[in-house]
Short mmCIF file of C-alpha atoms in Angstrom, two decimals:
data_model
loop_
_atom_site.label_atom_id
_atom_site.label_comp_id
_atom_site.label_asym_id
_atom_site.label_seq_id
_atom_site.Cartn_x
_atom_site.Cartn_y
_atom_site.Cartn_z
CA MET A 29 -76.12 70.22 -51.10
CA ASN A 30 -79.44 71.34 -52.44
CA THR A 31 -81.60 68.09 -52.97
CA ASN A 32 -82.67 69.80 -56.53
CA LEU A 33 -79.51 69.64 -57.75
CA PHE A 34 -79.01 65.81 -56.56
CA PHE A 35 -82.32 65.21 -58.12
CA ASP A 36 -81.55 66.58 -61.11
CA ALA A 37 -78.18 64.72 -61.16
CA MET A 38 -80.56 61.73 -61.25
CA GLY A 39 -82.00 62.38 -64.34
CA ASP A 40 -78.82 62.31 -66.16
CA LEU A 41 -78.14 59.33 -64.99
CA ASN A 42 -77.02 56.98 -67.69
CA GLU A 43 -79.43 54.72 -69.48
CA LYS A 44 -78.57 51.76 -68.39
CA TYR A 45 -78.94 52.16 -64.52
CA ILE A 46 -82.77 53.06 -65.46
CA VAL A 47 -83.25 49.96 -67.59
CA GLU A 48 -82.03 47.89 -65.00
CA ALA A 49 -84.27 49.29 -62.29
CA ALA A 50 -86.96 49.60 -65.10
CA THR A 51 -86.57 45.67 -65.96
CA PHE A 52 -85.47 44.27 -62.75
CA GLN A 53 -87.70 40.92 -61.71
CA GLN A 54 -87.24 39.16 -58.48
CA LYS A 55 -85.41 36.02 -58.47
CA ALA A 56 -88.17 33.22 -57.84
CA LYS A 57 -87.73 32.10 -54.44
CA ASN A 58 -90.03 29.52 -52.79
CA SER A 59 -92.16 30.55 -50.22
CA PHE A 60 -91.16 27.51 -47.91
CA GLN A 61 -87.54 28.82 -48.43
CA LYS A 62 -88.35 32.16 -47.05
CA TRP A 63 -91.28 32.02 -44.86
CA VAL A 64 -90.70 28.22 -43.01
CA LEU A 65 -87.24 27.17 -43.25
CA ARG A 66 -84.45 28.43 -41.81
CA ALA A 67 -81.56 26.43 -42.87
CA ALA A 68 -78.11 27.22 -42.21
CA CYS A 69 -77.03 26.25 -45.70
CA PHE A 70 -74.91 28.21 -48.27
CA PHE A 71 -73.56 26.98 -51.75
CA LEU A 72 -70.32 26.72 -53.03
CA VAL A 73 -69.79 26.98 -57.32
CA ILE A 74 -67.88 26.53 -59.53
CA VAL A 75 -67.81 26.56 -63.57
CA ILE A 76 -65.90 26.11 -66.58
CA MET A 77 -67.72 27.76 -68.62
CA GLY A 78 -67.78 26.21 -72.58
CA SER A 79 -66.71 22.57 -71.32
CA THR A 80 -67.66 21.73 -67.64
CA MET A 81 -69.54 22.86 -64.57
CA LEU A 82 -68.56 21.91 -60.93
CA VAL A 83 -71.44 22.64 -58.38
CA PHE A 84 -71.68 21.19 -54.74
CA SER A 85 -72.83 22.53 -52.03
CA VAL A 86 -71.32 22.34 -48.34
CA GLU A 87 -73.52 23.04 -45.20
CA ALA A 88 -71.31 23.45 -42.26
CA ARG A 89 -72.87 22.30 -38.75
CA ALA A 90 -76.22 20.59 -40.04
CA ALA A 91 -76.97 16.69 -40.83
CA PHE A 92 -75.83 15.23 -44.06
CA LEU A 93 -79.62 14.33 -44.89
CA GLY A 94 -82.16 16.45 -46.20
CA TRP A 95 -81.46 17.26 -49.58
CA ILE A 96 -84.02 16.65 -51.74
CA LYS A 97 -83.73 16.93 -55.78
CA GLU A 98 -86.36 18.09 -57.86
CA VAL A 99 -86.64 17.51 -61.60
CA TYR A 100 -88.94 19.74 -64.00
CA GLU A 101 -89.09 20.42 -67.45
CA THR A 102 -86.10 22.88 -68.11
CA TYR A 103 -84.59 23.03 -64.33
CA ILE A 104 -83.50 21.32 -61.38
CA VAL A 105 -83.98 22.41 -58.01
CA TYR A 106 -81.80 21.09 -55.24
CA ARG A 107 -83.69 21.88 -52.19
CA PHE A 108 -82.22 21.85 -48.41
CA GLU A 109 -84.97 20.35 -46.47
CA GLY A 110 -83.38 19.67 -43.32
CA LYS A 111 -83.71 20.87 -40.02
CA THR A 112 -81.13 22.69 -38.19
CA ASP A 113 -80.71 24.80 -35.07
CA SER A 114 -77.56 26.64 -36.37
CA ASN A 115 -77.81 29.96 -37.53
CA PRO A 116 -74.32 30.61 -38.70
CA THR A 117 -72.36 34.04 -39.30
CA PRO A 118 -71.94 34.24 -43.49
CA GLU A 119 -67.93 33.37 -43.70
CA GLU A 120 -65.65 34.54 -46.82
CA TYR A 121 -64.72 31.89 -49.28
CA ARG A 122 -62.02 31.54 -51.80
CA PRO A 123 -60.61 28.63 -53.25
CA THR A 124 -57.13 28.29 -52.36
CA TRP A 125 -56.10 25.85 -55.25
CA VAL A 126 -57.24 26.26 -58.96
CA PRO A 127 -56.67 23.62 -61.98
CA THR A 128 -53.18 24.55 -63.03
CA GLY A 129 -53.34 27.19 -66.26
CA TYR A 130 -56.02 29.52 -64.69
CA GLU A 131 -55.18 32.94 -63.45
CA GLU A 132 -57.54 35.25 -61.66
CA TYR A 133 -59.45 38.13 -63.14
CA TYR A 134 -62.05 39.40 -61.96
CA THR A 135 -64.10 39.48 -58.53
CA ASP A 136 -67.15 40.50 -57.51
CA ASN A 137 -68.05 40.82 -53.94
CA SER A 138 -71.49 42.33 -53.31
CA GLU A 139 -73.37 41.93 -50.28
CA ASN A 140 -75.55 38.87 -50.87
CA ASP A 141 -73.01 36.84 -53.28
CA PHE A 142 -69.73 36.45 -54.26
CA THR A 143 -68.16 35.63 -57.35
CA ALA A 144 -64.60 34.96 -58.49
CA ILE A 145 -63.35 33.94 -62.49
CA TYR A 146 -60.41 32.18 -63.08
CA ALA A 147 -58.90 32.13 -67.15
CA ASN A 148 -56.71 29.67 -69.00
CA ALA A 149 -55.24 30.73 -71.98
CA ILE A 150 -57.65 28.94 -74.44
CA GLY A 151 -60.54 31.19 -73.05
CA GLN A 152 -62.02 28.59 -70.97
CA ASN A 153 -63.29 30.22 -67.76
CA LEU A 154 -63.74 28.58 -63.70
CA THR A 155 -66.26 30.91 -62.07
CA PHE A 156 -66.11 30.53 -58.50
CA SER A 157 -69.44 31.79 -56.71
CA TYR A 158 -71.22 31.57 -53.23
CA SER A 159 -74.23 33.02 -51.99
CA LYS A 160 -73.96 35.11 -48.41
CA GLU A 161 -77.84 34.39 -47.66
CA THR A 162 -77.48 31.66 -44.72
CA THR A 163 -81.06 31.17 -45.59
CA ASP A 164 -80.43 30.08 -48.71
CA SER A 165 -81.81 26.55 -49.18
CA VAL A 166 -83.17 26.01 -52.65
CA TRP A 167 -80.51 25.95 -56.04
CA PHE A 168 -81.69 26.30 -59.47
CA VAL A 169 -79.90 24.41 -62.42
CA ASN A 170 -81.20 24.90 -65.79
CA ASN A 171 -81.18 21.49 -67.57
CA SER A 172 -83.11 22.72 -70.68
CA MET A 173 -80.05 22.07 -72.78
CA THR A 174 -78.64 19.31 -70.88
CA SER A 175 -79.23 15.43 -70.25
CA THR A 176 -78.95 14.00 -66.53
CA LYS A 177 -77.15 10.91 -66.00
CA GLN A 178 -76.05 9.82 -62.47
CA THR A 179 -72.25 9.64 -61.55
CA TYR A 180 -70.19 9.22 -58.66
CA VAL A 181 -67.11 11.76 -57.70
CA ASN A 182 -64.90 9.98 -55.40
CA GLU A 183 -67.45 7.30 -54.46
CA MET A 184 -69.84 10.68 -53.43
CA PRO A 185 -73.13 10.37 -55.50
CA ALA A 186 -73.55 13.58 -58.19
CA ASP A 187 -75.42 14.59 -61.18
CA ILE A 188 -73.39 14.66 -64.70
CA LEU A 189 -75.54 17.37 -66.83
CA ILE A 190 -74.17 16.53 -70.52
CA ALA A 191 -74.82 19.74 -72.78
CA ASP A 192 -76.13 19.56 -75.91
CA ASN A 193 -74.02 22.34 -77.46
CA ILE A 194 -70.66 23.62 -77.11
CA GLU A 195 -72.52 27.11 -76.18
CA THR A 196 -73.69 25.63 -72.74
CA GLY A 197 -71.79 24.39 -70.29
CA SER A 198 -71.65 20.73 -68.89
CA ALA A 199 -72.25 20.22 -65.38
CA ILE A 200 -71.30 17.98 -62.49
CA VAL A 201 -73.59 18.89 -59.59
CA LEU A 202 -71.85 17.65 -56.02
CA LEU A 203 -74.23 17.70 -53.10
CA ARG A 204 -71.91 17.47 -50.23
CA LEU A 205 -71.43 18.63 -46.90
CA SER A 206 -68.17 19.45 -45.53
CA VAL A 207 -66.57 21.36 -42.29
CA GLY A 208 -63.70 23.44 -43.60
CA LEU A 209 -62.36 25.01 -46.23
CA GLU A 210 -59.76 22.52 -47.02
CA HIS A 211 -62.50 19.81 -47.90
CA VAL A 212 -63.68 22.40 -50.54
CA ASP A 213 -60.11 22.27 -52.11
CA ASP A 214 -60.40 18.49 -52.06
CA ILE A 215 -63.39 18.74 -53.96
CA ILE A 216 -62.48 20.98 -56.79
CA ALA A 217 -59.30 18.80 -56.83
CA ASP A 218 -61.14 15.63 -57.19
CA LEU A 219 -63.71 17.19 -59.57
CA ALA A 220 -60.66 18.39 -61.87
CA GLN A 221 -59.22 15.19 -61.51
CA ALA A 222 -62.58 13.34 -62.97
CA LEU A 223 -63.03 16.25 -65.75
CA GLU A 224 -59.30 15.50 -67.26
CA GLY A 225 -60.13 11.65 -67.40
CA MET B 24 -94.89 45.74 -80.50
CA ASP B 25 -91.20 46.25 -80.09
CA ASP B 26 -89.27 49.55 -79.68
CA GLU B 27 -87.82 49.61 -83.01
CA LYS B 28 -91.08 49.21 -84.89
CA ILE B 29 -92.42 52.28 -82.34
CA ILE B 30 -89.58 54.80 -83.63
CA GLU B 31 -90.05 53.84 -87.37
CA LEU B 32 -93.82 55.02 -86.65
CA PHE B 33 -92.45 58.14 -85.23
CA PHE B 34 -89.80 58.60 -88.12
CA ALA B 35 -93.04 58.26 -90.28
CA ARG B 36 -95.30 60.32 -88.41
CA SER B 37 -97.42 58.40 -87.63
CA GLU B 38 -99.88 59.05 -84.72
CA LEU B 39 -99.76 55.58 -84.01
CA ALA B 40 -96.48 55.73 -82.63
CA ILE B 41 -98.44 57.44 -79.57
CA LYS B 42 -100.92 55.05 -79.30
CA GLU B 43 -98.50 52.38 -79.49
CA LEU B 44 -95.93 53.92 -77.21
CA ASP B 45 -98.91 54.76 -74.52
CA SER B 46 -99.92 50.93 -75.33
CA LYS B 47 -96.50 49.95 -73.93
CA TYR B 48 -95.37 52.19 -71.79
CA GLY B 49 -98.21 54.52 -70.41
CA LYS B 50 -98.40 52.85 -67.42
CA VAL B 51 -94.52 53.04 -66.51
CA CYS B 52 -94.93 56.56 -67.39
CA PHE B 53 -98.49 57.29 -65.40
CA GLN B 54 -97.17 55.89 -62.31
CA LEU B 55 -93.81 57.65 -62.69
CA SER B 56 -95.20 61.13 -62.84
CA TYR B 57 -97.82 60.43 -60.29
CA ASN B 58 -95.22 59.14 -57.77
CA VAL B 59 -93.91 62.69 -58.48
CA LEU B 60 -96.82 64.69 -58.58
CA ASN B 61 -99.44 63.01 -56.64
CA ASN B 62 -102.37 64.16 -58.64
CA ARG B 63 -103.66 62.29 -61.41
CA LEU B 64 -104.58 64.85 -63.82
CA ASP B 65 -101.14 66.63 -63.13
CA ALA B 66 -99.63 63.11 -63.86
CA GLU B 67 -101.95 62.46 -66.94
CA GLU B 68 -100.95 65.93 -68.60
CA CYS B 69 -97.21 65.36 -68.17
CA VAL B 70 -97.31 62.41 -69.76
CA ASN B 71 -99.06 63.67 -72.73
CA ASP B 72 -96.45 66.52 -72.42
CA SER B 73 -93.49 64.37 -72.60
CA TYR B 74 -95.33 62.60 -75.56
CA LEU B 75 -95.59 65.56 -77.17
CA GLY B 76 -91.67 66.35 -76.57
CA LEU B 77 -90.78 63.07 -77.78
CA TRP B 78 -93.19 63.58 -81.09
CA ASN B 79 -90.73 66.72 -81.76
CA THR B 80 -87.29 64.97 -80.51
CA ILE B 81 -87.91 61.82 -82.59
CA PRO B 82 -86.55 62.09 -85.72
CA PRO B 83 -83.93 63.09 -85.67
CA GLN B 84 -83.14 61.14 -82.64
CA ARG B 85 -83.62 57.61 -82.61
CA PRO B 86 -83.27 56.34 -78.58
CA ASN B 87 -81.88 53.47 -77.56
CA PRO B 88 -83.47 52.06 -75.20
CA LEU B 89 -86.68 53.95 -76.29
CA LEU B 90 -87.74 53.02 -72.18
CA ALA B 91 -85.42 54.87 -70.54
CA PHE B 92 -85.30 57.92 -72.45
CA VAL B 93 -89.15 57.89 -72.22
CA CYS B 94 -88.89 57.94 -68.43
CA LYS B 95 -86.31 60.25 -68.14
CA ILE B 96 -88.25 62.61 -70.10
CA VAL B 97 -91.77 62.11 -68.09
CA ARG B 98 -89.51 62.41 -64.84
CA ARG B 99 -87.70 65.48 -66.23
CA TYR B 100 -91.31 67.05 -67.13
CA SER B 101 -93.00 66.07 -63.95
CA ILE B 102 -90.24 67.45 -61.51
CA MET B 103 -90.34 70.48 -63.77
CA ARG B 104 -94.19 70.59 -63.00
CA HIS B 105 -94.06 69.79 -59.37
CA ARG B 106 -91.07 72.55 -58.62
CA ALA B 107 -93.66 74.91 -60.41
CA ASN B 108 -96.62 74.28 -58.23
CA THR B 109 -94.81 76.09 -55.29
CA ALA B 110 -98.11 75.93 -53.44
CA MET B 111 -98.75 72.50 -53.72
CA LYS B 112 -98.91 70.80 -50.90
CA ARG B 113 -95.74 68.73 -50.27
CA ASN B 114 -97.46 65.26 -49.68
CA SER B 115 -96.02 63.03 -52.92
CA ILE B 116 -93.83 59.89 -52.65
CA TYR B 117 -91.36 62.45 -54.44
CA ASP B 118 -91.18 64.85 -51.38
CA LEU B 119 -90.83 61.95 -49.52
CA ALA B 120 -87.89 61.18 -51.27
CA VAL B 121 -86.53 64.38 -50.98
CA ASP B 122 -86.86 64.63 -47.48
CA GLU B 123 -85.07 61.15 -46.65
CA ILE B 124 -82.45 62.45 -49.22
CA GLU B 125 -82.67 65.73 -47.89
CA HIS B 126 -80.32 64.32 -44.52
CA CYS B 127 -78.13 62.73 -46.32
CA LEU B 128 -76.68 65.63 -49.21
CA ALA B 129 -76.49 67.93 -45.70
CA ALA B 130 -72.59 69.46 -45.13
CA PRO B 131 -71.37 72.98 -43.59
CA VAL B 132 -69.91 73.49 -46.27
CA THR B 133 -70.93 73.03 -49.64
CA VAL B 134 -69.49 73.11 -53.43
CA GLU B 135 -72.60 73.81 -54.50
CA GLY B 136 -72.06 76.38 -57.39
CA THR B 137 -69.39 74.58 -58.43
CA ILE B 138 -70.25 70.71 -59.13
CA GLU B 139 -73.01 70.71 -62.48
CA ALA B 140 -75.39 68.16 -62.22
CA LYS B 141 -73.78 66.24 -65.00
CA THR B 142 -70.43 65.88 -63.27
CA LEU B 143 -72.75 64.61 -59.78
CA ALA B 144 -74.34 62.06 -62.07
CA ARG B 145 -71.11 60.45 -63.38
CA ILE B 146 -69.78 60.56 -59.89
CA ILE B 147 -73.02 59.23 -58.72
CA GLU B 148 -72.72 56.72 -61.13
CA GLU B 149 -69.26 55.42 -60.10
CA PHE B 150 -71.12 54.83 -56.23
CA LEU B 151 -74.25 52.89 -57.81
CA ASP B 152 -71.37 50.82 -59.27
CA THR B 153 -70.23 49.97 -56.15
CA LEU B 154 -73.63 48.35 -54.66
CA SER B 155 -74.79 45.13 -55.48
CA VAL B 156 -77.85 45.00 -58.52
CA GLU B 157 -80.61 44.42 -55.94
CA ASN B 158 -79.27 47.58 -54.02
CA ARG B 159 -78.86 49.64 -57.01
CA VAL B 160 -82.33 49.09 -58.00
CA ILE B 161 -84.03 49.82 -54.70
CA PHE B 162 -81.91 52.64 -55.01
CA LEU B 163 -82.88 53.73 -58.20
CA ARG B 164 -86.60 52.47 -57.47
CA ARG B 165 -86.52 55.17 -55.02
CA TYR B 166 -84.94 58.19 -56.01
CA TRP B 167 -85.32 58.24 -59.50
CA PHE B 168 -88.85 56.27 -59.89
CA SER B 169 -89.96 57.40 -56.20
CA ASP B 170 -91.65 54.15 -55.64
CA THR B 171 -93.20 53.60 -52.14
CA TYR B 172 -91.33 51.52 -50.21
CA SER B 173 -94.24 48.56 -50.39
CA ASP B 174 -94.00 48.78 -54.44
CA ILE B 175 -89.93 47.89 -54.16
CA ALA B 176 -90.57 45.80 -51.23
CA GLN B 177 -93.29 44.25 -53.89
CA ARG B 178 -90.80 44.33 -57.03
CA ILE B 179 -87.48 42.61 -55.25
CA GLY B 180 -89.59 40.50 -53.20
CA ILE B 181 -88.35 41.61 -49.55
CA THR B 182 -90.16 42.94 -46.82
CA GLU B 183 -90.61 46.63 -46.30
CA LYS B 184 -88.70 47.04 -43.32
CA ASN B 185 -85.72 45.48 -45.40
CA VAL B 186 -86.08 48.34 -48.01
CA SER B 187 -85.98 50.62 -45.82
CA VAL B 188 -83.22 49.12 -43.83
CA ARG B 189 -81.15 48.80 -46.96
CA LEU B 190 -82.02 52.56 -48.42
CA THR B 191 -80.72 53.88 -44.82
CA ARG B 192 -77.08 51.90 -45.34
CA THR B 193 -76.69 52.66 -49.05
CA ARG B 194 -77.80 56.52 -47.88
CA LYS B 195 -75.16 56.55 -45.53
CA GLN B 196 -72.84 54.81 -48.10
CA MET B 197 -73.12 57.32 -50.37
CA ARG B 198 -72.83 60.40 -48.22
CA GLU B 199 -69.19 59.04 -47.18
CA TYR B 200 -68.54 58.34 -50.87
CA LEU B 201 -69.73 61.91 -51.41
CA ILE B 202 -67.83 62.90 -48.73
CA ARG B 203 -64.85 61.11 -50.03
CA ARG B 204 -64.97 62.43 -53.39
CA GLU B 205 -65.31 65.69 -51.93
CA VAL B 206 -68.29 66.81 -53.05
CA LEU B 207 -69.94 67.09 -49.58
CA VAL B 208 -66.69 69.21 -47.47
#
């Protein structure tokens, strides 16, 4: 194929691709995270939009200690500053259990992230996503439209972010280490039970 | 000034439209043209030609988004100028991008002549939809905006080497995709 044809075809691409590339902003990344800390941790996130968001993190092998919470005006940063020598291979995760009434209707398995969305009959979404970047060590939670309180889920300390409007999902942020997917499902079940309560 | 107001100025045939457009998107347009032509004067001329083209197009057109529309015109004018300057030494970033993609598109049998740019564009769009946002942006920045690896690395927040590796993988994926779609045989 002639390269001229290729570049002509590129010129005929839909505007949305051009706008996306022209306006793309890099994610805020902490230099400590990028260059110093090689924490072998990753995150799992569950979101029930419009009603409740559940967030927890799993560190496969390292110590439990090392999580630091920084509270800013409009966001909270959960940062893993523990030390680990492990360098795990990224694994694929999928919840084997979701609350009754939810069915999967969308998945996006990109190079760096995985997202699956489950919806129920009344239009509530539950989004399960995690970063595949094994060097990710920072989790940002926007709290500009929420108030934060301390709570416990199954005797584990957690933050509860209560939204001040129905458009914003409330959240439970639970920092937790686990060694297997069965524990992840346990947490989902515990949190779902807490929500129903 | 927001895009709608700029377009209103075009509709009112106010020369302020060009001034406001240049103020908002002039830098992006110049960089895009310069990446293709590697010549400041030619790039400035192409951007000005593009503004004239825009002046003659709006009205009746009311482009939305304006940025993509302007960039498309600038890119088209710049590539036309580049191809017209056959004696020009091949030393622009666009040339490097062309060389990179040439290997990816090489095939013993080609369907060139049976496929139009617009058809190929739809196939490339479908391929782009299979990429992650970051990899898609990197690909577009390189082969649409003709950015350098360094510029892309800075924009995305990764290293130049990572940009290079990702582009190599994406080109390979695109080649496989084009073979699957029988664009390359």
